[in-house]
Coordinates of C-alpha atoms in Angstrom, one line a residue:
M7 CA 78.5 208.2 47.1
S8 CA 77.2 204.6 46.8
K9 CA 77.4 204.8 43.0
I10 CA 81.0 206.0 43.1
L11 CA 81.9 203.3 45.6
W12 CA 80.2 200.5 43.6
T13 CA 81.9 201.7 40.4
S14 CA 85.2 201.8 42.1
Y15 CA 84.8 198.2 43.3
L16 CA 84.1 197.0 39.8
I17 CA 86.7 198.8 37.7
N18 CA 89.6 199.7 39.9
P19 CA 91.8 197.2 41.7
V20 CA 93.4 200.0 43.8
I21 CA 90.1 200.8 45.4
L22 CA 89.3 197.2 45.9
G23 CA 92.7 196.8 47.5
A24 CA 92.0 199.7 49.8
V25 CA 88.8 198.1 50.9
L26 CA 90.2 194.7 51.4
A27 CA 93.4 195.9 53.0
T28 CA 91.2 197.9 55.3
S29 CA 89.5 194.7 56.5
L30 CA 93.0 193.4 57.5
G31 CA 93.9 196.4 59.6
I32 CA 96.2 198.3 57.3
T33 CA 96.2 201.8 58.5
G34 CA 98.4 204.8 57.9
K35 CA 98.7 208.5 58.6
P36 CA 96.4 210.4 56.2
S37 CA 98.2 212.0 53.3
V38 CA 95.5 214.6 52.9
A39 CA 95.8 217.7 55.1
A40 CA 92.4 218.4 56.5
E41 CA 90.8 219.7 59.6
A42 CA 87.6 218.6 61.2
E43 CA 86.0 219.2 64.6
I44 CA 84.6 216.3 66.6
S45 CA 80.9 216.9 67.0
T46 CA 80.4 215.3 70.4
P47 CA 82.6 213.4 72.9
S48 CA 80.4 210.3 72.5
A49 CA 80.8 210.3 68.7
S50 CA 84.6 210.7 69.1
S51 CA 84.8 207.8 71.5
Q52 CA 82.6 205.6 69.3
S53 CA 84.6 206.4 66.2
L54 CA 87.9 205.7 68.0
S55 CA 86.5 202.5 69.4
Q56 CA 85.6 201.4 65.8
V57 CA 89.0 202.1 64.5
N58 CA 90.8 200.4 67.4
Q59 CA 88.5 197.3 67.2
Y60 CA 89.1 197.0 63.4
S61 CA 92.9 197.5 63.6
V62 CA 93.5 194.8 66.2
E63 CA 90.9 192.2 65.1
G64 CA 92.3 188.8 64.6
K65 CA 95.7 189.6 65.9
G66 CA 95.3 187.9 69.3
N67 CA 98.0 188.5 72.0
S68 CA 101.0 188.4 69.8
A69 CA 99.9 187.9 66.2
S70 CA 100.7 190.4 63.5
L71 CA 99.8 191.0 59.9
S72 CA 102.4 189.8 57.4
Q73 CA 103.0 191.3 54.0
V74 CA 101.9 189.1 51.1
T75 CA 104.3 188.8 48.1
S76 CA 102.0 186.4 46.2
V77 CA 98.3 186.0 46.1
S78 CA 98.8 182.2 46.4
Q79 CA 99.9 182.8 50.0
L80 CA 96.3 183.5 50.9
S81 CA 94.8 180.1 51.7
D82 CA 91.1 181.3 51.5
V83 CA 91.5 183.1 48.1
Q84 CA 90.9 180.9 45.0
P85 CA 91.4 181.7 41.3
T86 CA 87.6 181.3 40.9
D87 CA 86.9 184.2 43.3
W88 CA 85.5 187.3 41.7
A89 CA 88.2 189.5 43.3
F90 CA 91.1 187.2 42.5
Q91 CA 92.5 189.3 39.6
A92 CA 92.1 192.5 41.6
L93 CA 94.1 191.0 44.5
Q94 CA 96.8 189.7 42.2
S95 CA 97.1 193.1 40.6
L96 CA 97.3 194.8 44.0
V97 CA 100.0 192.5 45.2
E98 CA 102.2 192.8 42.1
R99 CA 101.6 196.5 41.3
Y100 CA 101.1 198.2 44.7
G101 CA 102.1 195.8 47.5
V102 CA 99.2 196.9 49.8
I103 CA 97.9 193.5 50.7
A104 CA 98.7 191.8 54.0
G105 CA 97.4 188.5 55.4
Y106 CA 96.6 187.2 58.8
P107 CA 99.2 185.0 60.6
D108 CA 97.1 181.9 59.9
G109 CA 97.5 182.6 56.1
R110 CA 93.9 183.7 55.5
F111 CA 92.6 186.9 53.8
R112 CA 89.1 187.0 55.3
G113 CA 87.7 188.9 52.4
N114 CA 84.1 188.5 53.4
R115 CA 84.5 190.6 56.5
A116 CA 82.2 193.6 56.8
M117 CA 83.6 197.1 57.4
T118 CA 82.5 200.6 58.3
R119 CA 83.1 203.9 56.6
Y120 CA 86.0 204.7 59.0
E121 CA 87.7 201.4 58.1
F122 CA 87.3 202.2 54.4
A123 CA 88.8 205.6 55.0
A124 CA 91.7 204.0 56.7
G125 CA 92.3 201.6 53.8
L126 CA 91.9 204.4 51.3
N127 CA 94.5 206.4 53.3
A128 CA 96.9 203.4 53.1
A129 CA 96.5 203.2 49.3
L130 CA 97.1 207.0 49.0
D131 CA 100.3 206.7 51.0
R132 CA 101.5 203.8 48.7
V133 CA 100.7 205.8 45.6
N134 CA 102.7 208.7 47.0
E135 CA 105.6 206.4 47.7
L136 CA 105.6 205.1 44.2
I137 CA 105.5 208.6 42.7
A138 CA 108.3 209.7 45.0
A139 CA 110.4 206.7 44.0
G140 CA 110.1 207.5 40.3
T141 CA 107.8 204.6 39.5
A142 CA 104.8 206.7 38.7
D143 CA 104.3 204.7 35.5
L144 CA 102.8 202.0 37.7
V145 CA 99.9 204.3 38.7
T146 CA 97.4 204.8 35.9
K147 CA 95.4 208.0 35.4
E148 CA 92.2 206.0 36.0
D149 CA 93.5 205.0 39.4
L150 CA 94.4 208.5 40.3
A151 CA 91.0 209.9 39.1
T152 CA 89.1 207.3 41.1
L153 CA 91.3 207.9 44.1
Q154 CA 90.6 211.6 43.8
K155 CA 86.9 211.1 43.8
L156 CA 87.0 208.8 46.8
Q157 CA 89.3 211.2 48.6
E158 CA 86.7 213.9 48.1
E159 CA 83.8 211.6 49.1
F160 CA 85.6 210.5 52.3
S161 CA 87.3 213.8 53.2
A162 CA 85.3 214.1 56.4
E163 CA 86.2 210.6 57.5
L164 CA 89.9 211.1 56.6
A165 CA 90.0 214.3 58.5
T166 CA 88.3 212.7 61.5
L167 CA 90.9 209.9 61.5
R168 CA 93.6 212.5 61.3
G169 CA 92.1 214.3 64.3
R170 CA 91.9 211.1 66.2
V171 CA 95.5 210.2 65.6
D172 CA 96.7 213.7 66.5
A173 CA 94.6 213.6 69.7
L174 CA 96.0 210.2 70.6
E175 CA 99.6 211.3 70.0
A176 CA 99.0 214.4 72.2
R177 CA 97.5 212.3 75.0
T178 CA 100.3 209.7 74.8
A179 CA 102.9 212.4 75.0
T180 CA 101.2 213.9 78.1
L181 CA 101.0 210.5 79.8
E182 CA 104.6 209.7 79.1
A183 CA 105.7 213.1 80.4
Q184 CA 103.6 212.9 83.6
Q185 CA 103.5 209.2 84.4
F186 CA 104.8 208.2 87.8
S187 CA 106.5 205.0 86.6
T188 CA 106.5 202.7 83.6
T189 CA 106.3 199.7 85.8
T190 CA 104.3 200.8 88.9
K191 CA 100.6 201.4 89.5
L192 CA 99.1 202.9 92.6
A193 CA 96.0 201.2 94.2
G194 CA 94.7 202.9 97.3
E195 CA 92.0 202.2 100.0
A196 CA 90.7 204.6 102.6
I197 CA 88.3 203.6 105.3
F198 CA 86.1 205.9 107.4
A199 CA 84.3 204.1 110.2
I200 CA 82.0 205.3 113.0
T201 CA 82.0 202.6 115.6
D202 CA 80.9 202.1 119.2
V203 CA 80.3 199.5 121.9
F204 CA 76.5 199.7 122.4
S205 CA 76.5 197.4 125.4
G206 CA 78.8 195.3 127.5
D207 CA 81.8 197.6 127.7
N208 CA 81.5 198.2 131.4
V209 CA 83.2 195.0 132.5
T210 CA 85.5 194.0 135.3
P211 CA 88.8 192.4 134.3
A212 CA 90.2 189.6 136.5
G213 CA 91.8 191.3 139.5
G214 CA 91.0 194.8 138.3
T215 CA 88.3 197.4 138.5
A216 CA 85.4 198.1 136.3
T217 CA 86.1 199.6 132.9
A218 CA 84.5 203.0 132.3
T219 CA 81.8 203.1 129.6
Q220 CA 83.4 204.0 126.2
N221 CA 82.3 206.5 123.6
T222 CA 81.6 206.5 119.9
V223 CA 84.7 207.0 117.8
F224 CA 85.5 208.0 114.2
A225 CA 88.2 205.7 113.0
N226 CA 90.2 205.8 109.7
R227 CA 92.8 203.8 107.9
V228 CA 94.5 204.4 104.6
R229 CA 96.5 201.9 102.5
L230 CA 98.6 202.9 99.6
N231 CA 99.7 199.9 97.5
L232 CA 102.4 200.4 94.9
N233 CA 102.1 197.4 92.5
T234 CA 105.1 196.9 90.3
S235 CA 105.6 194.4 87.6
F236 CA 108.9 193.9 85.7
T237 CA 108.0 191.0 83.4
G238 CA 104.2 191.1 83.3
S239 CA 103.9 187.9 85.2
D240 CA 105.5 189.0 88.5
L241 CA 104.4 191.5 91.2
L242 CA 106.3 193.5 93.7
T243 CA 103.8 194.9 96.4
T244 CA 104.8 197.8 98.6
R245 CA 102.2 198.9 101.0
L246 CA 102.2 202.1 103.1
Q247 CA 99.6 202.2 105.9
V248 CA 98.4 204.7 108.4
G249 CA 95.4 204.9 110.7
N250 CA 94.2 206.4 114.0
F251 CA 92.6 203.4 115.7
G252 CA 95.0 200.6 116.7
S253 CA 98.5 199.4 115.8
T254 CA 100.2 196.6 114.1
A255 CA 102.3 195.7 117.1
A256 CA 99.2 195.1 119.4
P257 CA 95.9 196.0 117.7
A258 CA 94.1 198.3 120.0
G259 CA 90.5 199.6 120.0
F260 CA 87.8 199.1 122.5
T261 CA 88.9 197.9 125.9
I262 CA 86.4 195.0 126.5
A263 CA 86.3 192.1 128.8
G264 CA 89.8 192.4 130.2
G265 CA 91.6 193.2 126.9
T266 CA 90.2 190.3 124.8
L267 CA 90.9 190.5 121.1
E268 CA 87.4 189.2 120.1
G269 CA 86.3 192.7 119.1
V270 CA 89.2 193.5 116.7
Q271 CA 87.9 194.9 113.4
T272 CA 90.0 195.0 110.2
F273 CA 90.7 198.7 110.3
N274 CA 92.3 198.3 113.8
F275 CA 95.5 197.3 112.0
A276 CA 97.0 200.7 111.4
S277 CA 100.3 202.3 112.2
G278 CA 102.7 200.7 114.6
A279 CA 103.1 202.1 118.1
T280 CA 102.1 205.6 117.1
P281 CA 98.6 206.0 115.6
G282 CA 98.6 208.5 112.7
A283 CA 102.1 207.6 111.5
F284 CA 102.8 206.0 108.2
I285 CA 104.5 202.7 108.3
L286 CA 105.8 200.1 105.8
D287 CA 103.3 197.3 106.0
T288 CA 103.3 194.5 103.3
L289 CA 106.5 194.2 101.2
N290 CA 106.6 191.0 99.1
Y291 CA 107.5 189.8 95.6
S292 CA 105.7 187.1 93.7
F293 CA 106.5 185.4 90.5
Q294 CA 105.7 182.3 88.4
L295 CA 108.4 179.7 88.7
N296 CA 106.7 177.8 86.0
E297 CA 103.2 177.3 84.7
R298 CA 102.1 175.4 87.8
T299 CA 104.1 177.0 90.6
K300 CA 104.0 180.5 92.1
I301 CA 106.6 181.8 94.6
V302 CA 106.1 184.6 97.1
I303 CA 109.0 186.2 98.9
E304 CA 107.9 188.0 102.1
A305 CA 110.3 190.9 103.2
N306 CA 108.0 192.6 105.7
A307 CA 104.8 191.9 107.6
G308 CA 104.4 188.5 105.8
D309 CA 101.1 186.7 106.1
H310 CA 100.3 183.1 105.2
S311 CA 97.2 184.2 103.4
D312 CA 99.5 185.8 100.7
Y313 CA 100.1 182.3 99.2
I314 CA 97.6 179.9 100.7
P315 CA 93.9 179.8 99.7
T316 CA 91.8 180.8 102.8
L317 CA 88.5 179.4 101.3
N318 CA 86.4 182.2 102.5
P319 CA 85.1 184.1 99.4
Y320 CA 83.0 187.3 99.9
L321 CA 83.9 187.6 103.6
E322 CA 87.7 187.6 103.1
D323 CA 89.2 190.9 101.9
F324 CA 92.7 190.4 103.5
D325 CA 91.8 192.8 106.3
G326 CA 90.6 195.4 103.9
G327 CA 87.4 197.4 103.8
S328 CA 85.2 195.3 101.5
G329 CA 84.7 192.0 103.5
S330 CA 83.6 191.2 107.0
L331 CA 83.8 193.9 109.8
S332 CA 85.8 191.7 112.2
A333 CA 89.2 190.3 111.7
F334 CA 87.9 186.9 112.9
G335 CA 85.3 186.9 110.0
Q336 CA 88.1 187.1 107.4
R337 CA 89.7 183.7 107.8
S338 CA 90.4 180.8 110.1
P339 CA 92.8 181.8 112.9
I340 CA 95.2 179.0 111.8
Y341 CA 96.4 181.3 109.0
R342 CA 97.2 184.0 111.5
L343 CA 99.3 181.9 113.9
G344 CA 102.8 183.3 113.3
S345 CA 101.6 185.7 110.6
G346 CA 101.4 189.5 110.3
S347 CA 105.0 190.5 111.2
G348 CA 107.1 187.8 109.7
V349 CA 109.7 187.4 106.9
G350 CA 110.2 184.3 104.7
A351 CA 108.7 182.7 101.6
G352 CA 105.8 180.7 100.4
F353 CA 104.6 178.8 97.4
S354 CA 101.5 177.5 95.7
T355 CA 101.6 174.7 93.0
N356 CA 98.9 173.0 91.0
L357 CA 99.4 169.2 91.4
S358 CA 96.5 168.7 89.0
R359 CA 93.4 170.5 87.8
S360 CA 91.7 170.1 91.1
L361 CA 94.5 169.7 93.6
V362 CA 96.7 172.5 94.9
L363 CA 99.6 172.2 97.3
S364 CA 100.7 175.4 99.1
G365 CA 102.9 176.2 102.0
G366 CA 105.4 178.6 103.5
Y367 CA 107.8 179.6 106.3
L368 CA 107.8 182.9 108.2
A369 CA 110.3 184.0 110.9
N370 CA 107.9 185.7 113.2
G371 CA 109.0 189.1 114.4
G372 CA 112.8 188.6 114.8
G373 CA 113.7 187.5 111.3
N374 CA 115.6 190.7 110.7
N375 CA 117.3 190.7 114.1
P376 CA 120.8 189.0 114.3
G377 CA 120.6 188.8 118.1
N378 CA 120.3 185.7 120.3
T379 CA 117.2 183.6 119.8
N380 CA 116.3 185.7 116.7
G381 CA 117.2 185.6 113.0
L382 CA 115.7 183.7 110.2
F383 CA 116.1 180.2 111.6
N384 CA 117.0 180.7 115.3
G385 CA 114.0 182.5 116.6
S386 CA 110.2 182.3 116.4
Y387 CA 108.8 180.8 113.3
S388 CA 105.7 179.4 111.7
A389 CA 105.7 176.8 109.0
I390 CA 102.4 176.0 107.3
G391 CA 101.2 173.6 104.6
Q392 CA 97.8 173.1 103.0
L393 CA 96.3 170.7 100.5
T394 CA 93.3 172.3 98.7
F395 CA 90.9 170.2 96.7
N396 CA 88.7 172.1 94.2
A397 CA 86.2 169.4 93.6
T398 CA 84.1 171.6 91.3
D399 CA 83.9 175.3 90.3
T400 CA 81.6 175.7 93.3
L401 CA 83.1 173.4 96.0
S402 CA 86.5 173.6 97.6
L403 CA 88.0 171.8 100.6
G404 CA 91.2 172.4 102.4
L405 CA 93.3 170.6 105.0
T406 CA 95.9 172.7 106.9
Y407 CA 98.8 172.1 109.2
N408 CA 100.7 174.8 111.1
N409 CA 103.8 174.1 113.1
A410 CA 105.1 177.1 115.2
Y411 CA 107.6 178.0 117.8
F412 CA 107.6 181.2 119.9
T413 CA 110.5 182.5 122.0
E414 CA 110.4 184.8 125.0
N415 CA 110.7 187.7 122.6
A416 CA 107.5 186.8 120.7
P417 CA 104.6 185.5 122.9
F418 CA 102.2 182.9 121.4
N419 CA 99.2 184.6 119.7
Y420 CA 96.9 184.4 116.7
G421 CA 98.3 187.5 115.0
G422 CA 96.8 189.9 117.5
A423 CA 93.6 189.6 115.6
A424 CA 91.3 187.1 117.3
G425 CA 90.7 185.0 120.4
T426 CA 90.3 185.4 124.1
T427 CA 93.0 186.7 126.4
L428 CA 93.5 183.2 127.8
A429 CA 94.1 181.8 124.3
N430 CA 96.8 184.5 123.5
G431 CA 99.9 185.8 125.0
F432 CA 101.6 182.8 126.6
A433 CA 104.9 184.1 128.0
G434 CA 108.1 182.0 127.5
R435 CA 109.0 179.4 124.9
T436 CA 106.0 177.8 123.3
F437 CA 105.8 175.0 120.7
S438 CA 102.5 174.4 118.9
D439 CA 100.9 172.1 116.3
S440 CA 97.7 173.3 114.7
Y441 CA 95.3 171.4 112.5
G442 CA 92.6 172.9 110.4
V443 CA 89.9 172.0 107.9
A444 CA 87.9 174.5 105.7
A445 CA 85.3 174.3 103.1
S446 CA 83.5 176.7 100.7
F447 CA 80.4 175.9 98.6
R448 CA 78.5 178.2 96.3
F449 CA 74.9 177.1 96.1
S450 CA 74.1 179.6 93.4
P451 CA 75.6 182.9 92.1
Q452 CA 73.6 184.6 95.0
I453 CA 74.3 182.2 97.9
A454 CA 77.6 180.9 99.2
I455 CA 78.6 179.2 102.5
N456 CA 82.0 178.6 104.1
A457 CA 83.0 176.9 107.3
W458 CA 86.2 176.1 109.2
G459 CA 87.4 174.4 112.3
M460 CA 90.8 174.4 113.9
T461 CA 92.6 173.2 117.0
T462 CA 96.0 174.0 118.5
N463 CA 97.9 171.6 120.7
G464 CA 100.8 173.3 122.4
R465 CA 103.4 173.2 125.2
N466 CA 104.5 176.2 127.1
Q467 CA 107.5 176.2 129.4
T468 CA 105.5 177.7 132.2
I469 CA 102.0 176.3 132.0
G470 CA 102.7 173.0 130.3
D471 CA 100.5 171.5 127.7
F472 CA 97.4 173.4 126.5
N473 CA 94.7 173.2 123.9
V474 CA 92.8 175.9 121.9
W475 CA 89.7 175.5 119.7
S476 CA 88.0 177.7 117.1
Y477 CA 85.3 177.2 114.5
A478 CA 82.8 179.1 112.4
V479 CA 80.2 179.1 109.6
G480 CA 79.6 182.0 107.3
L481 CA 76.9 182.8 104.7
A482 CA 77.3 185.3 101.9
F483 CA 74.7 186.7 99.6
P484 CA 76.6 188.5 96.8
D485 CA 74.8 191.0 94.5
L486 CA 71.9 191.2 97.0
G487 CA 69.7 194.1 95.8
K488 CA 72.3 195.4 93.4
K489 CA 75.3 194.1 91.6
G490 CA 78.4 194.6 93.8
N491 CA 76.5 194.5 97.1
T492 CA 77.2 191.8 99.6
A493 CA 75.3 190.7 102.7
G494 CA 77.2 188.4 105.2
V495 CA 76.4 186.5 108.3
L496 CA 79.0 184.7 110.5
V497 CA 78.4 182.5 113.5
G498 CA 81.4 181.0 115.2
V499 CA 83.7 180.6 118.2
Q500 CA 86.9 182.6 118.4
P501 CA 90.1 180.8 119.7
Y502 CA 89.5 179.9 123.3
L503 CA 91.5 177.9 125.8
T504 CA 89.9 174.6 126.6
G505 CA 92.6 172.9 128.8
I506 CA 95.9 173.3 130.6
N507 CA 98.0 170.4 131.9
Q508 CA 98.9 172.2 135.1
S509 CA 97.9 171.3 138.6
G510 CA 95.9 173.8 140.5
S511 CA 95.0 175.9 137.4
G512 CA 91.5 177.1 137.2
F513 CA 89.8 179.3 134.5
A514 CA 86.5 179.7 132.8
R515 CA 85.8 177.4 129.9
D516 CA 82.6 179.0 128.7
I517 CA 82.1 179.1 124.9
P518 CA 82.6 182.6 123.5
L519 CA 80.1 182.9 120.7
H520 CA 80.7 185.4 117.9
V521 CA 77.7 186.5 115.8
E522 CA 78.2 189.0 113.0
G523 CA 76.0 190.5 110.3
F524 CA 76.8 193.2 107.8
Y525 CA 75.6 194.6 104.4
K526 CA 77.9 196.2 102.0
Y527 CA 76.1 198.6 99.7
Q528 CA 78.1 199.5 96.6
L529 CA 77.4 203.1 95.7
N530 CA 79.6 202.9 92.6
D531 CA 82.8 201.2 91.5
N532 CA 84.9 203.1 94.1
I533 CA 82.7 203.7 97.1
S534 CA 80.8 201.3 99.4
I535 CA 79.0 201.7 102.7
T536 CA 78.8 198.9 105.2
P537 CA 76.7 198.9 108.3
G538 CA 77.0 196.0 110.6
V539 CA 76.8 194.5 114.1
I540 CA 79.1 192.2 116.1
W541 CA 77.6 190.4 119.1
L542 CA 79.9 188.5 121.5
T543 CA 78.4 186.2 124.2
A544 CA 80.5 185.1 127.1
P545 CA 83.3 187.4 126.2
N546 CA 86.8 186.3 127.3
Q547 CA 85.2 182.8 127.6
N548 CA 83.3 183.8 130.8
N549 CA 79.6 183.9 131.1
N550 CA 79.9 186.3 134.1
N551 CA 81.0 189.0 131.6
P552 CA 78.0 190.7 130.0
D553 CA 77.4 190.2 126.3
I554 CA 79.1 192.8 124.1
V555 CA 77.4 194.5 121.1
I556 CA 79.6 196.5 118.7
G557 CA 78.0 198.6 116.0
T558 CA 79.9 200.0 113.0
L559 CA 79.2 202.1 109.9
R560 CA 82.1 201.7 107.5
T561 CA 82.7 203.6 104.3
T562 CA 85.4 202.4 102.0
F563 CA 86.9 204.4 99.1
L564 CA 89.0 202.6 96.5
F565 CA 91.2 204.6 94.2

């Protein structure tokens, strides 16, 4: 074979053209009818990969090969080159030469036997076209004889290429016939969790009786995300959600310390008032206004974290099943104030390489209700803004402000996801101003730290002025023991009430410490197992309540 190939290179411009054209990605459907079986799946995949890689090389995102009408159009081909006359002949006689968009030929590029076969096939097709067009005099007998020899030598490769093309055409036809949508992809998550309160669940709420000891439960939650893009740079997210352990209206779970939300885990957000029923959760549309600015329209269950950086890598999974166990461990409570059930819009714009300004407005709960003290602008709302400074690739800082108003229809709360009972659920009209600071620093690819602090100053029509504090520090150890694994530790204080400007009011002001540790073990790309423990001291900000220890074994399936 090597002697035939070398001879063809020297004496025949058509064969040289096939070789050189091959290096530019000129392919065609084989003109020789042949059948060949693929020896093994691995060989098939490797061959197809070679052909695909060769056919797209140098094209970039939008570049395409352009037909050359004169050899002088190829900037890297000179009259002194040994192949110059062959290229000139191919252009004038056969028209099977194409150049890259940058005007180069790249004749020194190496090729495989499959690439040579593809180029030979292109030359054969061109010869057939010339014969069919009545211009057979342009094709010499020597050319045809050499082509016939090469066709015999490369018959296996030509047949293999024919089989690959036929297989691809069949697969493409099947996909087109069976596809769900040309614009939408399904991304799903299923969580199985065995969880229990190991100690501290037998507590006495204020003015109540002791709560009975609770039992181990098997919880689940499923999210189905339909991700739709119409332009390639936009995204319509439609999420359907169902679960058996909690609700979106008032996340339920274990009854601890008088109903405190300190023990809420991410899978407690499930399915409205009826566990086990599918609901529409997130519904938003995001698009690029320009190169610097992204816009997000929230039509249902809007959350400020959809458009504002929360600066909590590795622990944050947007209440999914791959980050921290607790909802508190996901992000600072300042992002949850007025979030979770709102409608509105947000934005994020790059002021410079390192400075990002983001913000948004959500009508909390009643944005779709035209009744009194409701609607988009006449009811409860939360307006947030954040300036994020990405000092380096490893260090980010954020300053956040949240202004909120809650009517009688929507009590003041931190999204039903965190905080003591005293810090949530103020009845009546409430105004609040919250200030937060957050930072994230990656010491190395295996160690990262994040921290936040926030305070809320508010005024309620019943209790008067009040103040709430929260802060935390988290450590993450990505790829610990195996790529994809993550170990996390969080120590912090959930939102707790520190003061009320009301005479005669008395309440416990003990600091409710939250300590959490978990280890996510990645079985494969789609399944992870996460054991972890949440330890709460002074639950419901009262040292008289026994410490609470919650143990969880969570399994997450991504599909």
